[in-house]
C-alpha positions as a Python dict, from the first residue, in 0.01 Angstrom:
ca = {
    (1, 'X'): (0, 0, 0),
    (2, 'X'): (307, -216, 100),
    (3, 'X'): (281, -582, -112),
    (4, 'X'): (503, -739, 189),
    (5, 'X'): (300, -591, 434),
    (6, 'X'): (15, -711, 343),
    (7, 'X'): (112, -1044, 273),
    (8, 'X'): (278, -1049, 643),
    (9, 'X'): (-35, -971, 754),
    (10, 'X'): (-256, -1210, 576),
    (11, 'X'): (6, -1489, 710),
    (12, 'X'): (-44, -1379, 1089),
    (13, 'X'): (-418, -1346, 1054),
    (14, 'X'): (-412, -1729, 880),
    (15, 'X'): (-183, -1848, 1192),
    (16, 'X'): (-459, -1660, 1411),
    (17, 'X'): (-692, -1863, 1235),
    (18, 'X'): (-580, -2180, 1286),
    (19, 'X'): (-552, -2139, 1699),
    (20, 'X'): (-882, -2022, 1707),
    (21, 'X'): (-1012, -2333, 1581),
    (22, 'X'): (-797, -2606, 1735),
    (23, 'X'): (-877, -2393, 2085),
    (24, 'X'): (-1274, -2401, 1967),
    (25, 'X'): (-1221, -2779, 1875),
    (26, 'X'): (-1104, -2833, 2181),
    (27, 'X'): (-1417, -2660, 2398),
    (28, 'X'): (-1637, -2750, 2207),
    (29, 'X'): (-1521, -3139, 2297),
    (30, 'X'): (-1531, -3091, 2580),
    (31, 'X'): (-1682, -2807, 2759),
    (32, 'X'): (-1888, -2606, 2488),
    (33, 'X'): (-1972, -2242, 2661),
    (34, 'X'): (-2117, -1916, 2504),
    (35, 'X'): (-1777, -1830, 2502),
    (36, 'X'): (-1726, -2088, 2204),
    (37, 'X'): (-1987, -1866, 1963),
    (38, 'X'): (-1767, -1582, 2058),
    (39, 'X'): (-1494, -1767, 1904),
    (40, 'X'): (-1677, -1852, 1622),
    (41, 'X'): (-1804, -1531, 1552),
    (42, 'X'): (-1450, -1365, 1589),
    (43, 'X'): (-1296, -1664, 1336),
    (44, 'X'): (-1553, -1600, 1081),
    (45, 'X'): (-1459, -1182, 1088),
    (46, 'X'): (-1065, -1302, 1078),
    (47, 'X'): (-1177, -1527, 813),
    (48, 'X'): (-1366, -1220, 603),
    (49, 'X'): (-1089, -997, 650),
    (50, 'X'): (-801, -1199, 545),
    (51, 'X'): (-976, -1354, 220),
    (52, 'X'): (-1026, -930, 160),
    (53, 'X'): (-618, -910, 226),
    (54, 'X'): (-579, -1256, -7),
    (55, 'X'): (-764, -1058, -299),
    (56, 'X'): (-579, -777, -252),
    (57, 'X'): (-236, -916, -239),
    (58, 'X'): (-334, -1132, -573),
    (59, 'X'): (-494, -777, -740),
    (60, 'X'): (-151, -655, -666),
    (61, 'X'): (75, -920, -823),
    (62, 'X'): (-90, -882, -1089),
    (63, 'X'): (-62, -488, -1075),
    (64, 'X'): (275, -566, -1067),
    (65, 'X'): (306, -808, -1298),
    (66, 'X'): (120, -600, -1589),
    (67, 'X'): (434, -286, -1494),
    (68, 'X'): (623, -548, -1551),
    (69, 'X'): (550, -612, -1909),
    (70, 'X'): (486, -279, -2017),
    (71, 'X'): (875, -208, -1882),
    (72, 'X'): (1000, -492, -2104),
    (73, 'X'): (837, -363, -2370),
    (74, 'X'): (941, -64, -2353),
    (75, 'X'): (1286, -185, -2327),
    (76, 'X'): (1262, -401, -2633),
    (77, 'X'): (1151, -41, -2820),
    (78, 'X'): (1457, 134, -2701),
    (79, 'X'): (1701, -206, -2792),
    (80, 'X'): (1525, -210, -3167),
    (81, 'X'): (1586, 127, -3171),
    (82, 'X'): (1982, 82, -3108),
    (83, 'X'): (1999, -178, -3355),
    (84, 'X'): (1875, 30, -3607),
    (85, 'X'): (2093, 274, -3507),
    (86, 'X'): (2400, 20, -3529),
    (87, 'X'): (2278, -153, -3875),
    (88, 'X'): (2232, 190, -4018),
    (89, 'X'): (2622, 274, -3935),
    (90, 'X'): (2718, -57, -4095),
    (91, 'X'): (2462, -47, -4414),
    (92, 'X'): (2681, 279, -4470),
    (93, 'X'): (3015, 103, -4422),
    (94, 'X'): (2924, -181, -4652),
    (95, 'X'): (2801, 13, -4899),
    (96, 'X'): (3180, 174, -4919),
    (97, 'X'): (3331, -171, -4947),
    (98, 'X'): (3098, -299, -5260),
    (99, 'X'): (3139, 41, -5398),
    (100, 'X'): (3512, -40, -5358),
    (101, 'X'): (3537, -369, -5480),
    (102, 'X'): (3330, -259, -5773),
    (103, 'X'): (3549, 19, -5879),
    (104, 'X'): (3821, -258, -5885),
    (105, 'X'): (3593, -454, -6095),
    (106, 'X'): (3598, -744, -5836),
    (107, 'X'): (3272, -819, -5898),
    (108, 'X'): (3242, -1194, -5761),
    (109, 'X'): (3403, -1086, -5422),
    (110, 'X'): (3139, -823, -5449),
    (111, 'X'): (2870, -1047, -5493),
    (112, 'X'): (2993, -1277, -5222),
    (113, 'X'): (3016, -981, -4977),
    (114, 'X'): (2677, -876, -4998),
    (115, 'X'): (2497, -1220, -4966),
    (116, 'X'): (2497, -1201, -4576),
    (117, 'X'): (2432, -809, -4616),
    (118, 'X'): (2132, -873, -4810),
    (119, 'X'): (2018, -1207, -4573),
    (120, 'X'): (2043, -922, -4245),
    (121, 'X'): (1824, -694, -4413),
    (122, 'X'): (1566, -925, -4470),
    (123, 'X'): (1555, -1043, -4141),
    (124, 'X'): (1507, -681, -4000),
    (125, 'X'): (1219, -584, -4239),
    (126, 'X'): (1031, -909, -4183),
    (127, 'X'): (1022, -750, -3848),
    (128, 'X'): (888, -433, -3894),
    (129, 'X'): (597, -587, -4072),
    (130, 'X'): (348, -509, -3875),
    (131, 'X'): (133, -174, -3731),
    (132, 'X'): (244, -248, -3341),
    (133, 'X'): (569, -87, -3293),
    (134, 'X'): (596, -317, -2972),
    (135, 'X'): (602, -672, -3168),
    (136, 'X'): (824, -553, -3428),
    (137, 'X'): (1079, -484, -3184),
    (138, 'X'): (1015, -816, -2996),
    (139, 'X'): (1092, -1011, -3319),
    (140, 'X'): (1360, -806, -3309),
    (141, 'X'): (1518, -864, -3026),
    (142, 'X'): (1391, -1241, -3057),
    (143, 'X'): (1585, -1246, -3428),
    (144, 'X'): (1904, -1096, -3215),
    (145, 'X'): (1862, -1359, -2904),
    (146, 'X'): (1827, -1647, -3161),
    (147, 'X'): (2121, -1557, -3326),
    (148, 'X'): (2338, -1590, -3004),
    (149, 'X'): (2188, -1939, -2960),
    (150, 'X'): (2289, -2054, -3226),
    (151, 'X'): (1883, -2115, -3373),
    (152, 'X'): (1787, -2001, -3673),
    (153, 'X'): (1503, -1824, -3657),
    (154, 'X'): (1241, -1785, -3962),
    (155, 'X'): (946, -1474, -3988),
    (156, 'X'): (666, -1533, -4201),
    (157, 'X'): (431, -1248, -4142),
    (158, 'X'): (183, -1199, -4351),
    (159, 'X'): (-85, -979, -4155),
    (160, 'X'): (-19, -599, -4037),
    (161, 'X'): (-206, -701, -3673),
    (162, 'X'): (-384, -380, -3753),
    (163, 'X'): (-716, -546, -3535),
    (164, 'X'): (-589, -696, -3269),
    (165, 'X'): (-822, -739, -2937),
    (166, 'X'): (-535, -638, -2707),
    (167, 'X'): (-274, -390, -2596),
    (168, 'X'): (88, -437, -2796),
    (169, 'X'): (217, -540, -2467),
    (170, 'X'): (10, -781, -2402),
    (171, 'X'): (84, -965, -2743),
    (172, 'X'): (374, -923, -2674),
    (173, 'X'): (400, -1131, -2379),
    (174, 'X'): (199, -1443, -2556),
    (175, 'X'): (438, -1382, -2776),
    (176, 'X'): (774, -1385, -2581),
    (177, 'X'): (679, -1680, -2355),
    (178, 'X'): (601, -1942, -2686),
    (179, 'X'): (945, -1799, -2907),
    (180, 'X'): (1106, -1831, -2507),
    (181, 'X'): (941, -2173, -2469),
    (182, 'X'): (1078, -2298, -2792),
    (183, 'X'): (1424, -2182, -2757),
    (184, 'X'): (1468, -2347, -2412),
    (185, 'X'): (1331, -2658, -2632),
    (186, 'X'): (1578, -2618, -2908),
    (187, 'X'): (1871, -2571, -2634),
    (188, 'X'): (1850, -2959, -2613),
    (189, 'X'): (1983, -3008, -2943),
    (190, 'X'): (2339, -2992, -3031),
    (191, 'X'): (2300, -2842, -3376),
    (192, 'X'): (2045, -2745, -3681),
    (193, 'X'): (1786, -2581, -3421),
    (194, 'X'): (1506, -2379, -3601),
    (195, 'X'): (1283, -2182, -3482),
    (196, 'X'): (959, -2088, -3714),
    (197, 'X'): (680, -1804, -3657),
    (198, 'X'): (409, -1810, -3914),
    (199, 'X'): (102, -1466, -3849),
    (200, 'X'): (-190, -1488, -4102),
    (201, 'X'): (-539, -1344, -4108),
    (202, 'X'): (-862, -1436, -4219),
    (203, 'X'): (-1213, -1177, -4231),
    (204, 'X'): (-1254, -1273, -3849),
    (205, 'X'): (-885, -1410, -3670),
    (206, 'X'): (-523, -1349, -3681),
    (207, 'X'): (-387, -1680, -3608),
    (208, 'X'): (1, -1707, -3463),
    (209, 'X'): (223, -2095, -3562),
    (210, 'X'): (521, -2091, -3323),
    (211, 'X'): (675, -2415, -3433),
    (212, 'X'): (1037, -2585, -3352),
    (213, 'X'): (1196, -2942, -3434),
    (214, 'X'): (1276, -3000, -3085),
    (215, 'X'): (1262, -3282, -2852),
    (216, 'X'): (900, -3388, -2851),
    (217, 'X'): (646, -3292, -2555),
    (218, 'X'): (498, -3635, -2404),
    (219, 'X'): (158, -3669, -2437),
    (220, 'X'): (51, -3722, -2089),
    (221, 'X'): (210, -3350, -2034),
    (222, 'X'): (-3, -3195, -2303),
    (223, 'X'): (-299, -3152, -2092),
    (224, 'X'): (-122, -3035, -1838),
    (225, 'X'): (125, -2804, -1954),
    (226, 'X'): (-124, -2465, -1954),
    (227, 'X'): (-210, -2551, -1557),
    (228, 'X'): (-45, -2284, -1333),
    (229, 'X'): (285, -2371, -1153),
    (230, 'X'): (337, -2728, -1435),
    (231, 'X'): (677, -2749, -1495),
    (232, 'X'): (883, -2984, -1653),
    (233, 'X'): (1194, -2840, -1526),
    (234, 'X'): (1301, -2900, -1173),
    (235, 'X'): (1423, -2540, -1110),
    (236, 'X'): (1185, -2274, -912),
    (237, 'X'): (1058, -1985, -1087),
    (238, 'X'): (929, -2197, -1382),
    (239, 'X'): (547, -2287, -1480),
    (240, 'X'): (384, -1939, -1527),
    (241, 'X'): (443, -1865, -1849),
    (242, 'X'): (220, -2029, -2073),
    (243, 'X'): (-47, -2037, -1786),
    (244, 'X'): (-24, -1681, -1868),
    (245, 'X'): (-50, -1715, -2210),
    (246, 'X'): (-377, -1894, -2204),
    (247, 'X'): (-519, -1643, -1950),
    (248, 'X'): (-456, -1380, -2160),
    (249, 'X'): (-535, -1536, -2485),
    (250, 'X'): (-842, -1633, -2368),
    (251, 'X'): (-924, -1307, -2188),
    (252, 'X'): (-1028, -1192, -2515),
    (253, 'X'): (-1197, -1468, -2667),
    (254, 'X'): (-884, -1648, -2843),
    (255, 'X'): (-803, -2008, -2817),
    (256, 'X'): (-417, -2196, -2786),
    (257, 'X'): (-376, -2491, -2903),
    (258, 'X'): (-6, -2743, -2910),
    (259, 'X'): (64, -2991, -3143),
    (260, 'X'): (345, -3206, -3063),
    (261, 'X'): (526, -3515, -3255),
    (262, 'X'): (885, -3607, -3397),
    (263, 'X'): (1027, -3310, -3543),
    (264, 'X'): (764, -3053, -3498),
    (265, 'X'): (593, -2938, -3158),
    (266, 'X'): (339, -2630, -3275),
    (267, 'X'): (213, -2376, -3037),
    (268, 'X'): (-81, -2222, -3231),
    (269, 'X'): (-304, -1894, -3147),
    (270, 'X'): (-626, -1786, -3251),
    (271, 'X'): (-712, -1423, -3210),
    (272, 'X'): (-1073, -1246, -3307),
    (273, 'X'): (-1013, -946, -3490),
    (274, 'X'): (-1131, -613, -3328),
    (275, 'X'): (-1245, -438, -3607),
    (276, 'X'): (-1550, -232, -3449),
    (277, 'X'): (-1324, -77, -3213),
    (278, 'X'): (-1043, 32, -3345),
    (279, 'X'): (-1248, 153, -3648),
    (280, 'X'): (-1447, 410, -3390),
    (281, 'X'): (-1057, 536, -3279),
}
């Protein structure tokens, strides 16, 4: 079925709508008739028929949406995979240039040549951390995407996300949209932007910090900034993201909290483990 189509239609059938009733407004003022029931009768069918087309232009957003996600994540898997592919090449190349400078017994220049070596490796095996192949190469690609903006970017995990109540990509996109809200914070500051992402477990939860020392959210906005379509940004296109976080955090039972004040606004993100399930796999 054709999304436009259907949407087309659902906006004739509403402009239908709304002649039928000034015209039965009208007779019934004035000169109500048997012919005004028929008019009723045929706006309440309209009526049923286009709230059917409403749902089923909303069931296929979301249809859409959901491809959506599952294509970025699927392109974050093949850009992780490049990288490694890259970083391998140039683990091999460095590892001719210390063997070099160690043969000439340079050993200081040596030492100084593998302290951002070493600090890059880190980085890419706090990322592969966990058992999702999907969020490791988000953090990934996050890590990568940080780096550009000039934020450093700091991975604590200490959980393998081996239970979690969801599909990868769907993590994923909680995820994406707090590091992606955070880095649009940290844009607002000229200099020493960091970015932190704390995952720890308990017996029952997983529970996500995504934490920045941006500018602080006000806290009239707090309430509202979960509501679909809020926006502090005057540019179109913005307001879904963390409405969609929520909706899918609490889909299974989680809760999202933020925490803002000077120096630290905190995104955090309870998750109930799903032990039962993937035990029975």
């Amino acid at each position: 079925m054709n999304l436009k189509k259907l949407l087309q239609a659902s906006f004739l059938i509403n402009l239908i709508q709304i002649i039928l009733i000034l015209i039965i407004i009208f007779f019934m003022t004035y000169t109500p008739s048997k012919e005004m029931y028929v008019l009723l009768y045929t706006t309440g069918i309209l009526t049923v028929f286009n709230s059917t087309l409403s749902v089923l232009g909303y069931y296929f957003i979301l249809y859409k949406k959901e491809k959506e996600d599952v294509s970025e994540t699927i392109k974050n898997l093949e850009r992780f995979n490049s990288t490694l592919r890259e970083q391998r090449h140039d683990y091999l190349n460095h590892i001719q240039v210390i063997y070099g400078l160690m043969e000439l017994e340079e050993y200081e220049e040596a030492k100084k040549y593998m302290e951002p070596v070493y600090k890059d490796i880190l980085k890419v095996s706090k990322a592969l951390r966990t058992a999702q192949p999907a969020v490791n190469a988000l953090l990934q690609a996050k890590l990568q995407m940080a780096e550009k903006d000039a934020i450093d970017m700091y991975l604590e995990i200490k959980s393998d996300l081996k239970y979690i109540p969801m599909e990868g990509w769907e993590l994923c996109k909680v995820l994406s949209n707090l590091i992606d809200n955070g880095m649009t914070a940290l844009k607002q500051l000229d200099y020493g932007r960091n970015l932190y992402i704390d995952i720890t477990e308990d017996e029952l939860y997983y529970t996500f910090y995504i934490y920045n020392n941006g500018p602080v959210i006000e806290e009239e906005a707090i309430p509202k900034i979960f509501i679909e379509g809020y926006s502090t940004k005057k540019e179109e296109g913005h307001g879904m993201g963390l409405y969609i976080t929520k909706r899918i955090v609490e889909a299974v039972k989680g809760t999202i909290q933020v925490e803002s004040r000077e120096g630290k606004t905190c995104f955090s993100v309870k998750l109930p483990k799903d032990r039962e399930e993937k035990l029975t796999v």
